[in-house]
PDB file of C-alpha atoms in Angstrom:
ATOM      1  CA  UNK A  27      11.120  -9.894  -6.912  1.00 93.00           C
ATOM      2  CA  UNK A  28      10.384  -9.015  -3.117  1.00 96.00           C
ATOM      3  CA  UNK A  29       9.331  -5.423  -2.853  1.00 97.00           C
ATOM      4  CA  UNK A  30       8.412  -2.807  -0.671  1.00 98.00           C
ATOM      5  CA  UNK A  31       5.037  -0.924  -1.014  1.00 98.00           C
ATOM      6  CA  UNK A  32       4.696   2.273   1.136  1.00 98.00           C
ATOM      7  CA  UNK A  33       1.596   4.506   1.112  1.00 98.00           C
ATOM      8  CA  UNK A  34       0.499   7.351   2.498  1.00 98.00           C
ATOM      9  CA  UNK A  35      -3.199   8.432   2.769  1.00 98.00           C
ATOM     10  CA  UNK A  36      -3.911  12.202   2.847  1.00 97.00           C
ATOM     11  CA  UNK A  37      -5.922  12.656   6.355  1.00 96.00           C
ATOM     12  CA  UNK A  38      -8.790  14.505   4.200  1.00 96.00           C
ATOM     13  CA  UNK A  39      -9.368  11.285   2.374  1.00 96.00           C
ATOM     14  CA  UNK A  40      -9.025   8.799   4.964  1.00 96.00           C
ATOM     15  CA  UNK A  41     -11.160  10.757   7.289  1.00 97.00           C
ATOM     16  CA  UNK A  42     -13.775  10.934   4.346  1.00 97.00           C
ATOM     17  CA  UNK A  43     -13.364   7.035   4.114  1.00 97.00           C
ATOM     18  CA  UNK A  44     -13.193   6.012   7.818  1.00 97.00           C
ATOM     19  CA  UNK A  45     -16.723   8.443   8.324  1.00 97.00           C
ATOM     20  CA  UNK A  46     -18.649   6.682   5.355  1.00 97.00           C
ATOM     21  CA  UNK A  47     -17.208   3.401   6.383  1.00 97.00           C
ATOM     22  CA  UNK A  48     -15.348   1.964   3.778  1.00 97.00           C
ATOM     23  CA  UNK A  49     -11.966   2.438   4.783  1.00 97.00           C
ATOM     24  CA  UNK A  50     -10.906  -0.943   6.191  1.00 96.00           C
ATOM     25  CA  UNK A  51     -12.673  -2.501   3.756  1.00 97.00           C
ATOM     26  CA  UNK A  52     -11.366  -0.753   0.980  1.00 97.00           C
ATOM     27  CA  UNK A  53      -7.914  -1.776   2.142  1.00 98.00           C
ATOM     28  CA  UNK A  54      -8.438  -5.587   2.515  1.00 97.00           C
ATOM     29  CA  UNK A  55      -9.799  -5.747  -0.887  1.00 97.00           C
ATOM     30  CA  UNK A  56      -6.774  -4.257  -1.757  1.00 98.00           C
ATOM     31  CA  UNK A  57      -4.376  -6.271   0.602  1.00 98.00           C
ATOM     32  CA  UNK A  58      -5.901  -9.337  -0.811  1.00 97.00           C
ATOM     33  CA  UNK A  59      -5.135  -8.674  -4.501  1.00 96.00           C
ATOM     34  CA  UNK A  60      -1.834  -7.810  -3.146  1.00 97.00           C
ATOM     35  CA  UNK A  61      -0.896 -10.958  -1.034  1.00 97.00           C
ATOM     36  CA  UNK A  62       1.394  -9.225   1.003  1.00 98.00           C
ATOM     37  CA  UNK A  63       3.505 -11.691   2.932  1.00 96.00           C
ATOM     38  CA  UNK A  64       4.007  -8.688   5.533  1.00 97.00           C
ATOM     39  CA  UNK A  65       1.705  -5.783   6.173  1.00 98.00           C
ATOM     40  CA  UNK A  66       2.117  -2.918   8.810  1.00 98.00           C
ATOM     41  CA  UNK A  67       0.045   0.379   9.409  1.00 97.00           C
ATOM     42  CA  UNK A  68       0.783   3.348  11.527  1.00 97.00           C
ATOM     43  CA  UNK A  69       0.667   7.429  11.374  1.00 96.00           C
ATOM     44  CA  UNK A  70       3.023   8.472   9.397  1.00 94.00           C
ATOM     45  CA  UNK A  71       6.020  11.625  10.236  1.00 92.00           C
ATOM     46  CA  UNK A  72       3.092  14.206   8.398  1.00 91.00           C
ATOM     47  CA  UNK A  73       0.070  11.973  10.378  1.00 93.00           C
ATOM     48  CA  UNK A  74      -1.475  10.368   7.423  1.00 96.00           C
ATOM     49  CA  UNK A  75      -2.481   7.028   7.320  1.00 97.00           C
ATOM     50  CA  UNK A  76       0.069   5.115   6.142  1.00 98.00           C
ATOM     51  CA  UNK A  77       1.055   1.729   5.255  1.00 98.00           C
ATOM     52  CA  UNK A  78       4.006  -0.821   4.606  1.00 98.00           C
ATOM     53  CA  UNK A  79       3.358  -3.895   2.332  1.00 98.00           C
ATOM     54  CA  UNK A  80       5.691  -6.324   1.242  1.00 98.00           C
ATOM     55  CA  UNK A  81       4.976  -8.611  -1.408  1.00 97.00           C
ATOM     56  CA  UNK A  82       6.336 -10.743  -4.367  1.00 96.00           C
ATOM     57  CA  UNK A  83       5.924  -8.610  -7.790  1.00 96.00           C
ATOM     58  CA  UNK A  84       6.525 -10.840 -10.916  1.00 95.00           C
ATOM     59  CA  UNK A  85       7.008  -8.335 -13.575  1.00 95.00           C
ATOM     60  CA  UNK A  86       7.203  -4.384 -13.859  1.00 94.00           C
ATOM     61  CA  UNK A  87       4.220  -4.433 -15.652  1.00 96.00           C
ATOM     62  CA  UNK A  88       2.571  -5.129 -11.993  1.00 96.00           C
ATOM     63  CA  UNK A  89       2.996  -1.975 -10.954  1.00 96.00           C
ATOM     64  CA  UNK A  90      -0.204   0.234 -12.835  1.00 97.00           C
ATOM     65  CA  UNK A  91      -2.198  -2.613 -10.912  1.00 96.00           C
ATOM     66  CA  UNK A  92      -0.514  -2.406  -7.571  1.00 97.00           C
ATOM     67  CA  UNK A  93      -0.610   1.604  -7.207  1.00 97.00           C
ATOM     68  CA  UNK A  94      -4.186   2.593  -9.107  1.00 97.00           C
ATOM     69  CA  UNK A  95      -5.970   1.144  -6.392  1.00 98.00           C
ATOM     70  CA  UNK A  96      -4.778   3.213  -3.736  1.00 98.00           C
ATOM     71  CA  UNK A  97      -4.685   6.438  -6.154  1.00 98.00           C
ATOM     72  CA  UNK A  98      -8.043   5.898  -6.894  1.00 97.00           C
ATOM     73  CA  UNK A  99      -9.697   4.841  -3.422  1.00 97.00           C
ATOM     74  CA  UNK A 100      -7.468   7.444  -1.532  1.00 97.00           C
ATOM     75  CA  UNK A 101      -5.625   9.803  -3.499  1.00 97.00           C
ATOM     76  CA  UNK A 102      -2.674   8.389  -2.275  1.00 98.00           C
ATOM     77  CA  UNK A 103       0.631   8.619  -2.396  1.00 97.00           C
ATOM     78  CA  UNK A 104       3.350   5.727  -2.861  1.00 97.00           C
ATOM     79  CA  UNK A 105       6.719   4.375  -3.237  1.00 97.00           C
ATOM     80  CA  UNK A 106       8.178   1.138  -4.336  1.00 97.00           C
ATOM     81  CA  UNK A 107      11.204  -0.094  -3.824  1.00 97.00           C
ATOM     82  CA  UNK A 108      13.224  -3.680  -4.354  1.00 97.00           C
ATOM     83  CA  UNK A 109      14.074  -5.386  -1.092  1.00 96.00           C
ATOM     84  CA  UNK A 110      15.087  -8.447   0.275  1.00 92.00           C
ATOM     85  CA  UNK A 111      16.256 -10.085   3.304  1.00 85.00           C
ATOM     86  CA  UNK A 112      19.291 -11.716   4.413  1.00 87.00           C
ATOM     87  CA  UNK A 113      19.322 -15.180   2.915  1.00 82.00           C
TER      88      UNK A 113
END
């Protein structure tokens, strides 16, 4: 099933990441468990570093492996939600 994957990093965390360095690479290691087939950043409506990913989940069971990554690296927060496009 096509879903949407939004997250939001607290600035205290991503500014602790981005300083020591391991903030973009702690996201494509991420990204490329993930295999988004889309995948935008920006600053989100509080200013956190936030993220849209959309991506083909095969099972519910997915999802402890698809959010734990970004809890653990960033404290962050998330939603997921089904999508899908027109055809």
């Amino acid at each position: 099933m096509r879903m949407l994957l939004r997250v939001s990093i607290p600035v205290e965390a991503g500014n602790a990441a981005a300083k020591a360095g391991t903030l973009g690479t702690t996201v494509e290691r991420i990204l490329a468990d993930l295999k988004p087939e889309a995948a935008y950043f920006f600053a989100d409506d509080d200013g956190q570093r936030s993220g849209s990913f959309v991506f083909d989940m095969k099972d519910a069971s997915q999802i402890p492996a698809i959010a734990e990554p970004w809890f653990l690296a960033f404290n962050a927060s998330i939603s997921l939600r089904p999508v899908m496009n027109p055809q």
